Amino acid sequence: MRTIFLCVALSSLVFVAAGQTVEITVDASRPGPTISRHIFGQFAEHLGTGVYEGIWVGPESKIPNTRGIRSDVVNALKALKVPNVRWPGGCFADEYHWRNGIGPKRGITLNPTWGGVIEPNTFGTHEFMDFLDQIGSEAFLSVNVGSGTVQEAADWMEYITSEQQTDLAKQRAANGHPAPYKIPFLGIGNESWDCGGNMSPDFYLSQLKMYSRFVRNFNPAQKGDQGMMRIAVGPGGTEQRFVDWTETVMKGWKARQWSWDMEGLSLHNYTVINWEKKHSATDFGEKEYAEILKKTLEINALLDTHIGIMDKYDPEKKIALVVDEWGAWYSPTPGTNPGFLVQQNSQRDALLAALNLNIFARRADRIRTANIAQMVNVLQAMILTDKEKIVLTPTYHVFKMYIPFQDATFVPVTFNAGTYSNGSITLPRVDAIAAKGMDGKLWLSITNLDANKAVEIDLTLGVNARSVSGQTLTSPKVDSINTFDSPKTVEPKPISAQAQGGKLILNVPPRSVTVFAVE
Ligand code: AHR
C-alpha cells in the first residue's frame, strides 16, 4: 500500500459534494475484544468445480500444479492469508465416507446432492491437508453425522491425529504422513435440521453428545489452549424452529455432564430474497443492488436473536458463534449445471462482504469463526477458474484489504451514518469499523453504500495523524464484475486524504469499500 503524507489539497476538497459529510469519531481509549482472524475463514465443498478444477487438477494436468493442486489458486489464496478452510461440506459432508479418499486406490462414488455427478475421491484427507499447507491455513473438518457413524468419525480423527502407533496411525504413515496432523475445528454435522438428516433438535442433541464424547483429537500438540473447537450444528434462520434449535442445544450444553462438551455453535445465513426465484448475479440495476444490501443487513436481527439465547445459557461467552456459511446466493450462471451453484461476483458483493465482516467484527466477543460460502467457483467465491484461466473477484479484494483486521483489537467508532435511498428502500449511507492492528497501526474500514454519491468523511481520531495509507475498491457501475477477458475492472486503488484542522478529511467514492491505516 502506498503511503501518502497528509497535505491540504484544494482540488480534492472542491470535488466533495456539499451535504455529503459523515463525521466519524474513533475512541481508541476503549479497546474492545480481539477480532479473531478466523472470521475470515473460507469454505471448500465438494460441489461443482469448487474442489475439482478449482483447487485440484491432478498431478498430470498441464495446468501448473504442486502434487495436483493448482499453483495459481494457491498463490492467490496465500496472499489472502486464509486462516481456516471448512471441508468437505456442507451437505456433502453428511454423505462423505473418508476411507474412499485415502490410499492408492480411491473409491468411485456419487455426489447426489450436487448434480448427481461422479465423486472420484482423488481429493481426500491428505490432499486437503497438503492444500492447507500450501496456502498456509488450518483445518476445519466437518464430520458425517447424517449417514455416517460415531465410529467412522472417531476412526477418521484417530487416523488424522494419533501420534501413537495405532493401526490407523500406521495406515496414515503408509499413505505418506507419519506425523499427526492438527485439526483446530471440528464441525459435528451440517444443517442437521435439513440436508443433514432433517433431525429434531432433541435427536440432534443426542447425536452431538456421542460425537463430542467419542470423536477425539489425539494430537498431543492440541492440548489445553490449543484444543480443538467442537462445533455443534446451530440455526439457519429466525423462524421458531431455529429458535427452538438454539434453545435445545444451548440448554443441553448448560446441563451437560463431564462426559461431553462443545466449544462452538454454528449459524448459517445466505443473502437470498426469494429462494424460488433468486436474483441474478449480473443482470441487475440499482434497485436490486439496494434490495440485496438491505437483505444482507437482516443478519443483524438473526445474530441478535441467537446470540441472545446463547447469552442466556452462556453469559461468559465460552461458546463461540461460528458463522460457517454466509454470503450471497444468486441464480446460477446461465448455461451452467444448476447443481454446481456457479455465479459471478460483482461490486455489490464486495460491499455485501464488507458489511458482513463489519457485523462480525462488532460482535467479536461472540463470533470467533466464520466461513464465507465458498472459496472457488461456488456461490460468493474469491476466485473463478475456467480450465487454465483464473480471475479474482471483487469479494477477493475485500478479503485482501481486510487482512490487517485479522487478530486486531476492536476499537469503537461513533458516527451518524446518514441515509441512502432507492425507491422504498432506505439504507445507511455509510458503515465503518476501526481496530488496532497487530502491526500497532490504527486501521479503519469505511463502506459507502450510496450507489451514486461520494461521501466526505470527517474523521476525529483523538491523536495527531502523520500519515495515512490504504486502498479503496469501487467500480464503474454497481454491477461491475471481473471476467477472464477483463480481470481488472474492479481493483483496489490507493487513497488520498487531507489533514484539516487536526482532523482527517477523506473522500470516499460511491459504492465503495475503503481500508486504510493511520499513523
Ligand atoms: O453452500 C452450499 C450449501 O448450502 C451447503 O452445502 C449447505 O450446508 C447449505 O445449505
Coordinates of C-alpha atoms and ligand atoms in Angstrom, one line a residue:
M1 CA 0.0 0.0 0.0
R2 CA 1.3 3.5 -0.9
T3 CA 1.8 5.9 1.9
I4 CA 0.5 9.4 1.3
F5 CA 1.7 12.2 3.6
L6 CA -1.1 14.5 4.7
C7 CA -1.5 17.8 3.0
V8 CA -4.4 20.1 2.1
A9 CA -5.3 19.6 -1.5
L10 CA -7.7 22.2 -2.6
S11 CA -8.8 20.4 -5.7
S12 CA -9.9 17.4 -3.7
L13 CA -11.9 19.5 -1.3
V14 CA -13.8 21.2 -4.2
F15 CA -14.6 17.7 -5.6
V16 CA -16.6 16.7 -2.4
A17 CA -20.3 17.3 -3.0
A18 CA -21.9 19.6 -0.4
G19 CA -24.1 17.9 2.2
Q20 CA -22.5 14.5 2.0
T21 CA -20.3 14.7 5.0
V22 CA -20.3 12.0 7.6
E23 CA -18.4 12.6 10.9
I24 CA -16.7 9.6 12.4
T25 CA -15.1 9.6 15.8
V26 CA -12.7 6.9 16.8
D27 CA -12.4 6.2 20.5
A28 CA -9.1 4.4 20.9
S29 CA -9.3 4.7 24.7
R30 CA -11.9 2.0 24.9
P31 CA -10.4 -1.0 23.1
G32 CA -12.8 -4.0 22.6
P33 CA -12.2 -7.7 22.0
T34 CA -9.8 -9.3 19.5
I35 CA -11.3 -9.7 16.1
S36 CA -10.3 -13.4 15.5
R37 CA -8.5 -13.9 12.3
H38 CA -10.8 -17.0 11.9
I39 CA -13.8 -14.8 11.0
F40 CA -12.0 -14.5 7.6
G41 CA -12.3 -18.3 7.1
Q42 CA -13.3 -20.0 3.8
F43 CA -15.4 -23.0 2.8
A44 CA -14.5 -25.5 0.1
E45 CA -17.1 -28.1 -0.5
H46 CA -17.1 -31.0 -3.0
L47 CA -19.6 -29.1 -5.1
G48 CA -19.4 -28.4 -8.8
T49 CA -16.0 -27.2 -9.6
G50 CA -15.2 -25.9 -6.2
V51 CA -12.7 -28.5 -5.5
Y52 CA -12.2 -30.5 -8.7
E53 CA -10.9 -28.0 -11.3
G54 CA -11.0 -25.1 -8.8
I55 CA -8.3 -26.5 -6.5
W56 CA -7.5 -30.0 -7.7
V57 CA -6.4 -30.6 -11.3
G58 CA -4.3 -33.7 -10.6
P59 CA -0.5 -34.1 -11.0
E60 CA -0.7 -35.0 -14.7
S61 CA -2.5 -31.7 -15.6
K62 CA -1.0 -29.2 -18.0
I63 CA -2.2 -26.5 -15.6
P64 CA 0.8 -25.8 -13.3
N65 CA 0.4 -27.6 -10.0
T66 CA 2.1 -29.0 -7.0
R67 CA 1.1 -32.6 -6.3
G68 CA -2.2 -32.0 -8.2
I69 CA -3.1 -28.7 -6.5
R70 CA -3.2 -25.8 -8.9
S71 CA -0.5 -23.2 -8.3
D72 CA -2.3 -20.1 -9.5
V73 CA -5.1 -20.7 -7.0
V74 CA -2.6 -21.5 -4.2
N75 CA -0.7 -18.2 -4.9
A76 CA -3.9 -16.2 -4.9
L77 CA -5.1 -17.8 -1.6
K78 CA -1.7 -17.5 0.1
A79 CA -1.9 -13.7 -0.5
L80 CA -5.2 -13.7 1.3
K81 CA -3.8 -15.3 4.5
V82 CA -6.8 -17.6 4.7
P83 CA -6.9 -18.6 8.4
N84 CA -9.0 -21.8 8.1
V85 CA -10.8 -23.8 5.4
R86 CA -14.0 -25.8 6.1
W87 CA -14.1 -29.1 4.2
P88 CA -15.6 -31.4 2.7
G89 CA -19.0 -29.8 3.1
G90 CA -21.8 -28.6 3.5
C91 CA -24.4 -31.1 2.7
F92 CA -21.7 -33.2 1.0
A93 CA -20.1 -33.8 4.4
D94 CA -23.1 -35.8 5.6
E95 CA -22.6 -38.2 2.6
Y96 CA -18.8 -38.4 2.8
H97 CA -17.0 -41.5 3.8
W98 CA -13.4 -40.7 4.4
R99 CA -12.0 -44.1 3.7
N100 CA -12.9 -43.6 0.0
G101 CA -10.4 -40.7 -0.1
I102 CA -7.2 -42.3 1.2
G103 CA -4.5 -44.6 -0.2
P104 CA -3.5 -45.6 -3.7
K105 CA -7.0 -46.9 -4.8
R106 CA -9.8 -44.4 -4.4
G107 CA -13.5 -45.2 -4.2
I108 CA -15.6 -44.0 -7.1
T109 CA -18.8 -42.8 -5.5
L110 CA -21.5 -40.2 -6.3
N111 CA -22.3 -36.7 -5.2
P112 CA -26.1 -37.0 -5.1
T113 CA -26.8 -33.5 -3.6
W114 CA -24.7 -31.5 -6.0
G115 CA -25.6 -32.5 -9.6
G116 CA -25.5 -36.3 -9.1
V117 CA -22.0 -36.4 -10.6
I118 CA -19.2 -38.9 -10.0
E119 CA -17.1 -38.2 -7.0
P120 CA -13.6 -39.6 -7.8
N121 CA -12.3 -39.1 -4.3
T122 CA -8.9 -38.1 -5.7
F123 CA -9.0 -35.1 -3.3
G124 CA -9.2 -36.7 0.1
T125 CA -7.7 -36.2 3.6
H126 CA -4.1 -36.0 2.6
E127 CA -4.7 -33.7 -0.4
F128 CA -6.8 -31.4 1.8
M129 CA -4.0 -31.2 4.4
D130 CA -1.5 -30.7 1.6
F131 CA -3.6 -27.9 0.2
L132 CA -3.8 -26.2 3.6
D133 CA -0.1 -26.5 3.9
Q134 CA 0.5 -24.9 0.5
I135 CA -1.8 -21.9 1.3
G136 CA -0.7 -21.6 4.9
S137 CA -4.1 -22.3 6.5
E138 CA -5.7 -24.5 9.1
A139 CA -8.3 -27.3 9.0
F140 CA -12.0 -27.1 9.8
L141 CA -13.2 -30.6 9.3
S142 CA -16.9 -31.4 9.1
V143 CA -17.7 -35.0 10.1
N144 CA -20.6 -37.1 8.8
V145 CA -23.4 -37.3 11.3
G146 CA -26.2 -37.8 8.7
S147 CA -25.2 -41.0 7.0
G148 CA -22.1 -42.0 8.9
T149 CA -21.5 -43.4 12.4
V150 CA -19.8 -42.2 15.5
Q151 CA -17.2 -45.0 15.0
E152 CA -16.4 -43.9 11.4
A153 CA -15.9 -40.3 12.5
A154 CA -13.8 -41.4 15.6
D155 CA -11.6 -43.5 13.3
W156 CA -11.1 -40.6 10.9
M157 CA -9.9 -38.4 13.8
E158 CA -7.6 -41.2 15.1
Y159 CA -6.2 -41.7 11.5
I160 CA -5.6 -37.9 11.2
T161 CA -4.3 -37.0 14.7
S162 CA -2.9 -40.1 16.5
E163 CA 0.8 -39.9 17.3
Q164 CA 0.8 -43.3 18.9
Q165 CA 1.3 -46.1 16.5
T166 CA -2.2 -47.5 16.2
D167 CA -3.2 -49.4 13.1
L168 CA -4.9 -46.2 11.8
A169 CA -1.8 -44.1 12.5
K170 CA 0.4 -46.6 10.7
Q171 CA -2.0 -46.5 7.8
R172 CA -1.6 -42.7 7.7
A173 CA 2.1 -43.1 7.7
A174 CA 2.0 -45.7 4.9
N175 CA -0.1 -43.2 2.9
G176 CA 2.7 -40.7 3.2
H177 CA 2.3 -38.7 6.5
P178 CA 3.9 -40.3 9.6
A179 CA 3.4 -37.1 11.8
P180 CA -0.1 -36.4 13.1
Y181 CA -2.0 -33.6 11.6
K182 CA -3.7 -30.8 13.5
I183 CA -7.5 -30.2 13.4
P184 CA -8.3 -27.0 15.2
F185 CA -12.0 -27.0 14.2
L186 CA -14.4 -29.9 14.1
G187 CA -17.9 -29.5 12.7
I188 CA -20.3 -32.1 14.1
G189 CA -22.7 -32.5 11.3
N190 CA -24.1 -29.8 8.9
E191 CA -27.6 -28.4 8.8
S192 CA -28.9 -31.4 10.6
W193 CA -32.3 -29.8 10.6
D194 CA -32.3 -30.0 6.8
C195 CA -30.0 -31.7 4.3
G196 CA -28.0 -33.3 7.2
G197 CA -30.9 -35.6 8.2
N198 CA -33.9 -33.4 9.0
M199 CA -33.4 -34.2 12.7
S200 CA -35.4 -32.8 15.6
P201 CA -33.4 -30.6 18.0
D202 CA -33.6 -33.3 20.7
F203 CA -32.4 -36.1 18.3
Y204 CA -29.5 -33.9 17.2
L205 CA -28.6 -33.2 20.8
S206 CA -28.3 -36.9 21.5
Q207 CA -26.1 -37.3 18.4
L208 CA -24.0 -34.3 19.5
K209 CA -23.3 -35.8 22.9
M210 CA -22.0 -39.0 21.4
Y211 CA -19.8 -37.4 18.7
S212 CA -18.5 -35.0 21.2
R213 CA -17.5 -37.8 23.6
F214 CA -16.0 -40.3 21.2
V215 CA -14.6 -38.3 18.2
R216 CA -11.4 -37.4 19.9
N217 CA -8.4 -35.4 18.8
F218 CA -5.3 -37.3 19.9
N219 CA -2.6 -34.9 18.7
P220 CA -0.5 -34.1 21.8
A221 CA 0.2 -30.6 20.4
Q222 CA -3.6 -29.8 20.7
K223 CA -4.0 -29.9 24.4
G224 CA -5.1 -27.0 26.6
D225 CA -5.3 -23.7 24.8
Q226 CA -4.5 -25.4 21.5
G227 CA -7.5 -27.7 22.0
M228 CA -9.9 -28.4 19.1
M229 CA -13.1 -26.4 18.8
R230 CA -16.1 -28.8 18.6
I231 CA -18.8 -27.0 16.7
A232 CA -22.4 -28.1 17.1
V233 CA -24.9 -27.6 14.3
G234 CA -26.8 -24.3 15.0
P235 CA -29.6 -22.3 13.4
G236 CA -30.2 -21.2 9.9
G237 CA -32.8 -18.5 10.3
T238 CA -35.0 -16.6 12.7
E239 CA -38.1 -18.9 12.4
Q240 CA -39.4 -20.6 15.5
R241 CA -37.9 -24.0 14.6
F242 CA -34.4 -22.3 14.6
V243 CA -35.1 -20.6 17.9
D244 CA -36.1 -24.0 19.3
W245 CA -32.9 -25.5 17.9
T246 CA -30.6 -23.0 19.6
E247 CA -32.6 -23.2 22.8
T248 CA -32.3 -27.0 22.8
V249 CA -28.6 -27.2 22.1
M250 CA -27.6 -24.4 24.5
K251 CA -29.9 -25.7 27.2
G252 CA -28.5 -29.2 26.7
W253 CA -24.9 -27.8 26.9
K254 CA -25.7 -25.8 30.1
A255 CA -26.9 -29.1 31.7
R256 CA -24.0 -31.1 30.4
Q257 CA -22.1 -33.7 32.5
W258 CA -18.4 -34.2 32.4
S259 CA -18.5 -36.7 29.6
W260 CA -19.2 -34.2 26.7
D261 CA -18.7 -30.6 25.7
M262 CA -18.7 -28.3 22.8
E263 CA -16.9 -25.0 22.1
G264 CA -18.8 -23.6 19.2
L265 CA -22.3 -23.3 17.7
S266 CA -22.7 -22.9 14.0
L267 CA -25.0 -20.5 12.2
H268 CA -25.7 -20.3 8.5
N269 CA -27.0 -17.3 6.7
Y270 CA -27.4 -16.7 2.9
T271 CA -28.4 -13.4 1.4
V272 CA -31.4 -14.5 -0.7
I273 CA -34.6 -12.6 -1.2
N274 CA -36.7 -15.4 -2.9
W275 CA -35.4 -19.0 -2.8
E276 CA -37.7 -19.9 -5.7
K277 CA -36.7 -17.0 -7.9
K278 CA -33.3 -15.8 -6.9
H279 CA -31.8 -12.5 -8.0
S280 CA -29.3 -12.6 -10.9
A281 CA -25.6 -12.2 -10.0
T282 CA -25.0 -9.9 -13.0
D283 CA -28.2 -8.7 -14.7
F284 CA -29.4 -6.1 -12.2
G285 CA -29.7 -2.4 -11.6
E286 CA -29.6 0.0 -8.6
K287 CA -33.0 -1.3 -7.3
E288 CA -31.6 -4.9 -6.9
Y289 CA -28.3 -3.5 -5.6
A290 CA -30.2 -1.8 -2.8
E291 CA -32.5 -4.8 -2.2
I292 CA -29.6 -7.2 -1.7
L293 CA -27.7 -4.9 0.6
K294 CA -30.9 -4.3 2.7
K295 CA -31.4 -8.1 2.8
T296 CA -27.8 -8.8 3.9
L297 CA -28.2 -6.3 6.8
E298 CA -31.0 -8.5 8.2
I299 CA -28.3 -10.8 9.5
N300 CA -28.1 -8.3 12.4
A301 CA -31.5 -9.5 13.7
L302 CA -30.6 -13.1 13.1
L303 CA -27.4 -12.7 15.2
D304 CA -29.2 -10.8 17.9
T305 CA -31.8 -13.5 18.2
H306 CA -29.4 -16.4 18.6
I307 CA -26.7 -14.5 20.5
G308 CA -29.5 -13.5 22.9
I309 CA -30.3 -17.2 23.5
M310 CA -26.6 -18.1 23.8
D311 CA -26.1 -15.2 26.4
K312 CA -28.9 -16.7 28.5
Y313 CA -27.2 -20.0 28.9
D314 CA -23.6 -18.9 28.4
P315 CA -23.1 -15.3 29.8
E316 CA -19.4 -15.9 30.0
K317 CA -19.3 -16.4 26.2
K318 CA -17.4 -19.7 26.4
I319 CA -19.2 -21.0 23.3
A320 CA -18.2 -19.2 20.1
L321 CA -20.8 -18.5 17.5
V322 CA -19.4 -19.9 14.2
V323 CA -21.0 -18.4 11.1
D324 CA -19.6 -21.2 9.0
E325 CA -21.7 -20.5 5.9
W326 CA -22.5 -16.9 4.8
G327 CA -22.7 -14.9 1.6
A328 CA -24.9 -14.1 -1.4
W329 CA -26.7 -16.9 -3.3
Y330 CA -28.0 -15.9 -6.7
S331 CA -29.5 -17.8 -9.6
P332 CA -26.9 -20.0 -11.4
T333 CA -24.9 -18.5 -14.4
P334 CA -27.0 -19.4 -17.5
G335 CA -25.6 -22.5 -19.3
T336 CA -24.0 -24.0 -16.2
N337 CA -25.2 -27.1 -14.3
P338 CA -27.7 -25.6 -11.7
G339 CA -26.4 -28.2 -9.2
F340 CA -23.0 -26.6 -9.4
L341 CA -24.1 -23.2 -7.9
V342 CA -21.9 -21.2 -10.3
Q343 CA -22.4 -17.4 -10.0
Q344 CA -20.5 -14.2 -11.0
N345 CA -19.4 -11.8 -8.3
S346 CA -19.9 -8.0 -8.6
Q347 CA -19.1 -4.8 -6.7
R348 CA -22.4 -5.3 -5.0
D349 CA -20.9 -8.5 -3.5
A350 CA -17.8 -6.6 -2.4
L351 CA -20.0 -4.3 -0.3
L352 CA -22.0 -7.2 1.0
A353 CA -18.8 -8.9 2.1
A354 CA -17.6 -5.7 3.9
L355 CA -20.9 -5.2 5.6
N356 CA -21.0 -8.8 6.9
L357 CA -17.4 -8.7 8.1
N358 CA -18.1 -5.4 9.9
I359 CA -21.1 -7.0 11.6
F360 CA -19.0 -10.0 12.7
A361 CA -16.2 -7.7 14.0
R362 CA -18.7 -5.7 16.1
R363 CA -19.7 -9.0 17.7
A364 CA -16.2 -10.3 18.1
D365 CA -16.7 -11.2 21.7
R366 CA -19.1 -14.0 20.5
I367 CA -18.4 -14.6 16.8
R368 CA -14.9 -16.1 16.7
T369 CA -15.0 -18.1 13.4
A370 CA -16.8 -17.6 10.1
N371 CA -16.6 -19.1 6.7
I372 CA -17.8 -17.4 3.5
A373 CA -19.5 -19.7 1.1
Q374 CA -17.5 -20.6 -0.9
M375 CA -13.8 -20.3 -1.8
V376 CA -13.5 -21.1 -5.6
N377 CA -16.2 -21.3 -8.3
V378 CA -19.2 -21.8 -6.0
L379 CA -21.6 -19.1 -4.7
Q380 CA -19.8 -15.9 -3.5
A381 CA -16.4 -17.1 -4.5
M382 CA -13.0 -15.4 -4.1
I383 CA -11.7 -16.9 -7.3
L384 CA -13.3 -18.1 -10.5
T385 CA -11.5 -20.5 -12.8
D386 CA -12.1 -21.9 -16.3
K387 CA -9.6 -24.5 -17.3
E388 CA -6.2 -22.7 -17.1
K389 CA -7.8 -19.3 -16.6
I390 CA -8.3 -17.6 -13.3
V391 CA -9.9 -14.4 -12.2
L392 CA -10.0 -12.7 -8.8
T393 CA -13.4 -11.4 -7.8
P394 CA -14.4 -8.1 -6.0
T395 CA -15.0 -10.2 -2.9
Y396 CA -11.4 -11.5 -3.0
H397 CA -10.2 -7.9 -3.0
V398 CA -12.3 -7.1 0.1
F399 CA -10.8 -10.1 2.0
K400 CA -7.3 -9.0 1.0
M401 CA -7.9 -5.4 2.1
Y402 CA -9.2 -6.7 5.4
I403 CA -6.1 -8.7 6.3
P404 CA -5.0 -6.0 8.8
F405 CA -8.2 -6.7 10.8
Q406 CA -7.1 -10.3 11.4
D407 CA -6.4 -10.7 15.2
A408 CA -6.7 -6.9 15.5
T409 CA -8.2 -5.3 18.6
F410 CA -11.7 -3.8 18.0
V411 CA -11.8 0.0 18.5
P412 CA -15.2 1.7 18.9
V413 CA -16.3 4.3 16.4
T414 CA -19.3 6.6 16.5
F415 CA -21.0 8.1 13.5
N416 CA -24.3 9.2 12.1
A417 CA -24.5 7.0 9.1
G418 CA -26.9 9.2 7.1
T419 CA -29.2 7.5 4.6
Y420 CA -29.1 6.4 1.0
S421 CA -32.5 5.6 -0.6
N422 CA -33.6 3.9 -3.7
G423 CA -37.4 3.8 -4.2
S424 CA -38.9 2.5 -1.0
I425 CA -35.6 1.2 0.3
T426 CA -33.6 3.2 2.7
L427 CA -30.1 2.1 3.8
P428 CA -27.4 3.6 6.0
R429 CA -25.2 5.6 3.7
V430 CA -22.0 4.7 5.5
D431 CA -20.7 1.8 7.6
A432 CA -17.4 1.9 9.4
I433 CA -15.3 -0.1 11.8
A434 CA -11.9 0.5 13.4
A435 CA -9.2 -1.7 15.0
K436 CA -5.7 -1.6 16.3
G437 CA -3.8 -4.0 14.1
M438 CA -1.2 -6.5 15.1
D439 CA 1.2 -4.0 13.4
G440 CA 0.3 -1.4 16.0
K441 CA -1.4 0.8 13.5
L442 CA -5.0 2.1 13.7
W443 CA -7.0 0.6 10.8
L444 CA -10.3 1.8 9.5
S445 CA -12.7 0.4 7.0
I446 CA -15.4 2.7 5.6
T447 CA -18.1 1.4 3.2
N448 CA -20.1 3.9 1.2
L449 CA -23.3 2.2 0.2
D450 CA -24.6 5.1 -1.8
A451 CA -24.7 3.9 -5.4
N452 CA -24.3 7.4 -6.8
K453 CA -22.7 9.9 -4.5
A454 CA -19.3 10.2 -2.9
V455 CA -19.2 10.9 0.8
E456 CA -16.8 13.2 2.6
I457 CA -15.6 11.5 5.8
D458 CA -14.6 13.9 8.6
L459 CA -12.6 11.8 10.9
T460 CA -11.8 12.6 14.5
L461 CA -9.0 10.3 15.7
G462 CA -8.1 11.8 19.1
V463 CA -4.5 11.7 18.1
N464 CA -2.5 13.7 15.5
A465 CA -2.2 11.7 12.3
R466 CA 1.1 11.9 10.5
S467 CA 0.3 9.7 7.5
V468 CA -2.4 7.6 6.1
S469 CA -2.1 4.7 3.7
G470 CA -4.7 2.4 2.2
Q471 CA -6.9 1.4 -0.7
T472 CA -10.3 1.9 -2.0
L473 CA -12.4 -0.5 -4.0
T474 CA -15.0 1.0 -6.3
S475 CA -16.2 0.2 -9.8
P476 CA -17.7 1.9 -12.8
K477 CA -21.2 0.6 -12.0
V478 CA -23.0 -1.3 -9.3
D479 CA -22.9 -4.5 -11.4
S480 CA -19.3 -4.3 -12.5
I481 CA -17.6 -7.6 -12.5
N482 CA -14.2 -9.0 -13.3
T483 CA -14.1 -11.5 -16.1
F484 CA -11.4 -13.7 -17.7
D485 CA -11.1 -11.2 -20.5
S486 CA -11.3 -8.2 -18.4
P487 CA -9.9 -9.2 -15.0
K488 CA -9.1 -5.7 -13.6
T489 CA -12.4 -3.8 -13.9
V490 CA -12.8 -3.9 -10.1
E491 CA -9.5 -3.5 -8.4
P492 CA -8.4 -1.6 -5.3
K493 CA -6.7 1.8 -5.9
P494 CA -4.6 3.9 -3.4
I495 CA -6.5 6.5 -1.5
S496 CA -5.7 10.1 -0.8
A497 CA -6.6 12.1 2.3
Q498 CA -6.1 15.5 3.7
A499 CA -5.4 16.9 7.2
Q500 CA -7.6 19.8 8.1
G501 CA -7.9 21.5 11.5
G502 CA -6.5 18.5 13.3
K503 CA -8.9 16.1 11.6
L504 CA -8.6 13.8 8.7
I505 CA -10.8 14.5 5.6
L506 CA -11.3 11.6 3.3
N507 CA -13.4 11.5 0.2
V508 CA -14.8 8.0 -0.4
P509 CA -16.3 7.3 -3.8
P510 CA -19.8 5.9 -4.4
R511 CA -20.4 2.1 -3.9
S512 CA -17.0 1.6 -2.4
V513 CA -15.1 -0.1 0.4
T514 CA -12.0 1.8 1.7
V515 CA -9.5 0.4 4.2
F516 CA -6.6 2.5 5.5
A517 CA -4.1 2.8 8.3
V518 CA -3.5 6.0 10.2
E519 CA -0.2 6.7 11.9
Ligands
AHR1 O1 -23.0 -23.9 0.4 C1 -24.0 -24.7 -0.3 C2 -24.9 -25.4 0.7 O2 -25.7 -24.5 1.4 C3 -24.2 -26.2 1.7 O3 -23.8 -27.5 1.3 C4 -25.3 -26.4 2.7 O4 -24.8 -26.5 4.0 C5 -26.1 -25.1 2.6 O5 -27.4 -25.4 2.5

